[in-house]
Structure formats: structure tokens, C-alpha cells
Amino acid sequence: MRDLVLFILISVSVASCQKNVVTGRSQLLLVDEVELQKLSLQQYHDFLSKNKIVGPGFSTDQARVERVGKRLAHAIGVYYTNQGKPEVVKDFHWEFNLVENKEANAWCMPGGKVVVYTGLLPIASNDDALAVVMGHEIAHALADHGNERMSQAMLQQLGGEALSVALINKPGLTRDLFLQAYGVGSTLGGTLPFSRKQELEADRYGLIMAALAGYDPSEAVVFWQAMAKHAEGRSSPEWLSTHPSDEKRIEQVRIYVVEAKKYYNPKNQ
Ligand SMILES: [Zn+2]
């Protein structure tokens, strides 16, 4: 079985290695983007139908999530268009939701469907902190980390089957893999951890995106320290689940803050 997986890996890697426009890193992406978008939309609507959404107009928290999300989306669109890379956000039709859930979690599915859980807001208590964490989740999506994780999981568990075929043969498992790959699975009993490399990329580019939108990236250090404290003794959300040392990560975040400050213009807010 391992030989077979290795063979498939080598065969597909020739055809499916792509350089991500945001990070410049080559990735093995086996899952067809159109199929992934389709599954993503289904799972997104399914999630919203099963969870309590905080509706617009009734909550200052919901207004905060929408305000910060829209500013991030606008700044990202302007930046990559000016860079001559409009394809980065071509398939993104942004939506920002707040759902009632005690867990300190958030995620962004392909196509820019963002969900923040109410349990995150006491930790991300100001807009700069909220922009740091939403920027982090959006960066995971723009860097195609979900597809990368989904590809690895499908290769290991389904022998590299196409997504459309896997959905017919093993629909439940395939949907679970998707939810886990996008960090939605933490409420369903486990996530596939993002790799350390993916987390650092999300930290780095998420901070640049927050800064572009006029949010102070310096807030990241305070925010991640608060998250680390919050996560002690709890089952961790995706962004803390893979880190051997929170302190090491925060040291790295300090370096990224210096870089992100070059993009920071408070007037953009
Ligand atoms: Zn993360």
C-alpha cells in the first residue's frame, strides 16, 4: 500500500505541483479546484443551517466581524490587483459570519466564506486583534493550505481518488476529511493539524493583510499570548494544535510584525 501511495504521489506530483501566488511556495495540489469550491459551498451552507448565526443589525459583535472582514477583503483585493495578480482573489465571494459557539475558533473556506465563533471575541477584544486572527484564517485560504491538506488526506486515506469519485464511493469520510482540512472539524472531534510551515505562512501573510487594511500588526503579540493562555488545558483550536512551543511561535510573530509594519497605514482603516 505504501509503495502504491508513493507511486501515486510521484506520478501526480509531476502533474499537480503548483506555485502559490501569495507565498511563492510550490505545493502538491491534487484536488480539483472547481470540485473543491462546490463541496466547500455545500458544507458552508450545511454548517450555517446547523448553527446559530448572529444576525446583522442586532449585535455590535456581528457588526465588528463584518466591518473587519470587509476591510480585510477590500485591502487584499486592492493590493493584489495593484501587484498585477488579480487571480489571487478571483474566486473569492466574501461572506463574514458570527456564530454562537463557546469555542475560540474561526475559519475561512475556499472562496472567502469566513466564520468567527463568539468564543473568540473575548480574546480578540479589539479590532486590531480580530484583524490579526481573521487575517490568519484568510491567509490559510489564499495560500491554498486547505487543498494541500485535503490532498494529503485523500492520498493517504483514499489512494489519491478524484474528489468527485471519492464523494460517490465514500461520501461521509470524504466530507469529514474536508471539514477537518479546513479546521471546521474541531467541533466534530478532531482536526487535521496544519503543518508548522503552513501556520507560519498564515501568521506572516495574515499580518501583512491586517496591516494593509489599516490594522496595527503589533497587536499580534498580545493576541497570540492571550490565545496561548486561553488554550492551556483546553482542546486547542487549529492555530495552536500543532505548535511545539507557543513561545517560539510568538518570537517568530515578533519578526513578522516588523515586516508587516512596512505595509501599515492607519489611514486605510
Ligand atoms: Zn492556522
Coordinates of C-alpha atoms and ligand atoms in Angstrom, one line a residue:
M1 CA 0.0 0.0 0.0
R2 CA 2.8 2.4 0.9
D3 CA 4.5 1.7 -2.4
L4 CA 1.3 2.3 -4.2
V5 CA 0.8 5.6 -2.4
L6 CA 4.4 6.6 -3.1
F7 CA 3.9 5.7 -6.8
I8 CA 0.8 7.8 -7.0
L9 CA 2.5 10.6 -5.1
I10 CA 5.4 10.7 -7.6
S11 CA 3.1 10.4 -10.6
V12 CA 0.7 13.1 -9.5
S13 CA 3.4 15.4 -8.2
V14 CA 4.8 15.9 -11.7
A15 CA 1.3 17.0 -12.9
S16 CA 0.0 18.8 -9.8
C17 CA 2.8 20.8 -8.3
Q18 CA 1.8 24.4 -8.4
K19 CA 3.4 27.6 -7.1
N20 CA 1.1 29.5 -4.9
V21 CA 0.9 33.2 -5.9
V22 CA 0.7 34.5 -2.4
T23 CA 3.6 32.5 -0.8
G24 CA 5.6 31.6 -3.9
R25 CA 5.9 28.1 -2.5
S26 CA 5.4 25.0 -4.6
Q27 CA 2.6 22.8 -3.4
L28 CA 1.1 19.4 -4.2
L29 CA -2.5 20.2 -5.0
L30 CA -4.4 17.1 -6.1
V31 CA -7.9 18.2 -5.5
D32 CA -9.7 19.8 -8.5
E33 CA -10.4 23.5 -7.6
V34 CA -13.9 23.5 -9.2
E35 CA -14.9 20.4 -7.3
L36 CA -13.4 21.8 -4.1
Q37 CA -15.3 25.0 -4.4
K38 CA -18.6 23.1 -5.0
L39 CA -18.1 20.9 -1.9
S40 CA -17.0 23.9 0.0
L41 CA -20.2 25.8 -0.7
Q42 CA -22.3 22.8 0.2
Q43 CA -20.5 22.3 3.5
Y44 CA -20.6 26.0 4.3
H45 CA -24.4 26.2 3.9
D46 CA -24.8 23.0 5.8
F47 CA -22.7 24.4 8.7
L48 CA -24.7 27.6 8.7
S49 CA -28.0 25.7 8.7
K50 CA -27.0 23.7 11.7
N51 CA -25.5 26.6 13.8
K52 CA -27.0 29.7 15.3
I53 CA -25.9 32.7 13.3
V54 CA -25.8 36.0 15.0
G55 CA -27.9 38.1 12.5
P56 CA -26.9 41.6 11.3
G57 CA -28.5 44.6 12.9
F58 CA -28.9 43.1 16.4
S59 CA -25.3 42.8 17.6
T60 CA -22.3 45.1 17.8
D61 CA -20.1 41.9 17.8
Q62 CA -21.6 40.8 14.4
A63 CA -21.1 44.3 13.1
R64 CA -17.4 44.2 14.2
V65 CA -16.8 40.9 12.4
E66 CA -18.4 42.2 9.2
R67 CA -16.6 45.5 9.4
V68 CA -13.1 44.0 10.0
G69 CA -13.8 41.3 7.4
K70 CA -14.9 43.7 4.7
R71 CA -11.9 46.0 5.3
L72 CA -9.5 43.0 5.0
A73 CA -11.2 41.8 1.8
H74 CA -11.1 45.2 0.3
A75 CA -7.4 45.8 1.1
I76 CA -6.4 42.3 -0.2
G77 CA -8.3 42.9 -3.4
V78 CA -6.7 46.3 -4.0
Y79 CA -3.2 45.0 -3.1
Y80 CA -3.1 42.0 -5.4
T81 CA -4.8 43.9 -8.2
N82 CA -2.1 46.6 -8.0
Q83 CA 0.5 43.8 -7.9
G84 CA -0.8 42.5 -11.2
K85 CA -2.1 39.3 -9.5
P86 CA -5.9 39.7 -9.5
E87 CA -6.1 35.9 -9.8
V88 CA -5.4 35.6 -6.1
V89 CA -8.9 36.8 -5.2
K90 CA -10.7 35.9 -8.5
D91 CA -12.8 33.1 -6.9
F92 CA -13.4 34.9 -3.7
H93 CA -17.0 36.0 -3.0
W94 CA -16.6 37.1 0.6
E95 CA -19.0 36.4 3.4
F96 CA -18.4 37.1 7.1
N97 CA -20.5 35.4 9.8
L98 CA -20.6 35.3 13.5
V99 CA -22.0 32.1 15.1
E100 CA -22.9 31.3 18.7
N101 CA -20.3 28.9 19.9
K102 CA -18.2 28.9 23.0
E103 CA -15.1 27.6 21.3
A104 CA -12.4 30.2 20.4
N105 CA -12.3 29.4 16.8
A106 CA -12.6 30.8 13.3
W107 CA -12.0 29.5 9.8
C108 CA -12.1 30.6 6.1
M109 CA -13.3 28.2 3.4
P110 CA -12.2 28.5 -0.2
G111 CA -14.0 31.3 -1.9
G112 CA -13.8 33.6 1.2
K113 CA -16.5 32.1 3.4
V114 CA -15.4 33.2 6.8
V115 CA -16.9 32.1 10.1
V116 CA -16.0 33.5 13.5
Y117 CA -17.2 31.9 16.7
T118 CA -18.5 34.1 19.6
G119 CA -16.0 32.3 21.9
L120 CA -13.1 34.0 20.1
L121 CA -14.3 37.6 20.7
P122 CA -13.4 38.0 24.4
I123 CA -9.8 37.1 23.3
A124 CA -9.8 39.2 20.1
S125 CA -11.2 42.1 22.1
N126 CA -10.3 44.9 19.8
D127 CA -10.5 45.3 16.0
D128 CA -6.7 45.1 15.6
A129 CA -6.7 41.7 17.3
L130 CA -9.7 40.5 15.4
A131 CA -8.0 41.5 12.1
V132 CA -4.9 39.5 13.2
V133 CA -6.9 36.3 13.6
M134 CA -9.2 36.8 10.6
G135 CA -6.2 37.7 8.5
H136 CA -4.5 34.5 9.7
E137 CA -7.5 32.4 8.6
I138 CA -7.9 34.2 5.2
A139 CA -4.2 33.7 4.6
H140 CA -4.6 29.9 5.1
A141 CA -7.3 30.1 2.3
L142 CA -5.3 32.3 -0.1
A143 CA -2.3 30.1 0.4
D144 CA -4.3 27.0 -0.5
H145 CA -3.5 25.2 2.7
G146 CA -6.9 23.5 2.8
N147 CA -6.4 22.0 -0.6
E148 CA -2.9 21.0 0.3
R149 CA -4.1 19.2 3.5
M150 CA -7.1 17.7 1.7
S151 CA -4.7 16.4 -1.0
Q152 CA -2.5 14.7 1.6
A153 CA -5.5 13.2 3.4
M154 CA -7.1 11.9 0.3
L155 CA -3.8 10.4 -0.9
Q156 CA -3.3 8.6 2.5
Q157 CA -6.9 7.5 3.0
L158 CA -8.4 7.2 -0.4
G159 CA -5.4 6.4 -2.5
G160 CA -5.5 9.6 -4.5
E161 CA -9.0 9.2 -5.8
A162 CA -10.6 12.3 -7.5
L163 CA -12.8 14.2 -5.2
S164 CA -15.9 13.6 -7.3
V165 CA -15.3 9.8 -7.2
A166 CA -14.5 9.8 -3.5
L167 CA -17.7 11.7 -2.8
I168 CA -19.7 8.9 -4.5
N169 CA -17.7 6.0 -3.1
K170 CA -17.2 7.3 0.5
P171 CA -19.3 10.4 0.9
G172 CA -19.2 10.5 4.7
L173 CA -15.4 10.0 5.0
T174 CA -14.7 12.5 2.2
R175 CA -16.8 15.2 3.8
D176 CA -15.2 14.6 7.2
L177 CA -11.8 14.9 5.6
F178 CA -12.9 18.2 4.0
L179 CA -14.2 19.6 7.3
Q180 CA -11.0 18.6 9.1
A181 CA -8.8 20.0 6.4
Y182 CA -10.5 23.4 6.8
G183 CA -10.4 23.5 10.6
V184 CA -14.2 23.2 10.8
G185 CA -13.8 19.7 12.3
S186 CA -12.6 20.9 15.6
T187 CA -16.2 20.9 16.8
L188 CA -16.7 17.4 15.3
G189 CA -13.9 15.8 17.3
G190 CA -10.6 16.5 15.8
T191 CA -8.8 18.4 13.0
L192 CA -6.0 17.5 10.7
P193 CA -3.3 19.8 12.0
F194 CA -1.9 22.5 9.8
S195 CA 1.8 21.9 9.4
R196 CA 4.1 24.3 11.2
K197 CA 5.2 25.6 7.8
Q198 CA 1.5 26.4 6.9
E199 CA 0.9 28.1 10.3
L200 CA 3.9 30.3 9.9
E201 CA 2.8 31.3 6.4
A202 CA -0.6 32.1 7.7
D203 CA 0.9 34.2 10.6
R204 CA 3.2 36.0 8.2
Y205 CA 0.8 36.8 5.3
G206 CA -2.2 37.3 7.7
L207 CA -0.3 40.1 9.5
I208 CA 0.6 41.7 6.2
M209 CA -3.1 41.6 5.2
A210 CA -4.2 43.1 8.5
A211 CA -1.6 45.9 8.1
L212 CA -2.7 46.6 4.6
A213 CA -6.3 47.0 5.9
G214 CA -5.0 49.6 8.4
Y215 CA -4.9 47.4 11.5
D216 CA -2.0 47.5 13.8
P217 CA 0.0 44.3 13.4
S218 CA 1.8 44.9 16.8
E219 CA -1.4 43.6 18.4
A220 CA -0.5 40.1 17.2
V221 CA 2.0 39.5 20.1
V222 CA -0.6 40.4 22.7
F223 CA -3.3 38.4 20.9
W224 CA -1.3 35.2 20.5
Q225 CA -0.1 35.4 24.1
A226 CA -3.8 35.6 25.2
M227 CA -4.7 32.7 22.9
A228 CA -1.9 30.6 24.3
K229 CA -3.1 31.3 27.9
H230 CA -6.7 30.6 26.9
A231 CA -5.7 27.3 25.3
E232 CA -3.9 25.9 28.4
G233 CA -5.8 22.8 29.5
R234 CA -8.3 23.0 26.7
S235 CA -8.6 21.2 23.4
S236 CA -6.9 23.7 21.2
P237 CA -8.3 25.3 18.1
E238 CA -6.4 24.8 14.9
W239 CA -3.9 27.5 15.3
L240 CA -2.5 26.2 18.5
S241 CA -2.8 22.5 17.9
T242 CA 0.5 21.9 16.0
H243 CA 2.9 24.1 17.9
P244 CA 5.6 22.5 19.9
S245 CA 6.2 25.8 21.7
D246 CA 3.9 28.8 21.8
E247 CA 6.9 30.9 22.9
K248 CA 8.8 30.0 19.8
R249 CA 5.9 31.0 17.6
I250 CA 5.4 34.3 19.4
E251 CA 9.1 35.0 18.8
Q252 CA 8.6 34.4 15.1
V253 CA 5.5 36.5 15.1
R254 CA 7.5 39.4 16.5
I255 CA 9.7 39.2 13.4
Y256 CA 6.7 39.1 11.1
V257 CA 5.3 42.2 12.9
V258 CA 8.4 44.2 11.9
E259 CA 7.9 43.1 8.3
A260 CA 4.1 43.8 8.3
K261 CA 4.6 47.3 9.7
K262 CA 6.1 48.3 6.3
Y263 CA 2.6 47.8 4.9
Y264 CA 0.8 49.5 7.8
N265 CA -1.1 52.7 7.1
P266 CA -3.6 53.5 9.8
K267 CA -5.5 55.8 7.4
N268 CA -6.5 52.7 5.4
Q269 CA -9.0 51.8 8.2
Ligands
ZN1 ZN -3.8 28.5 11.4

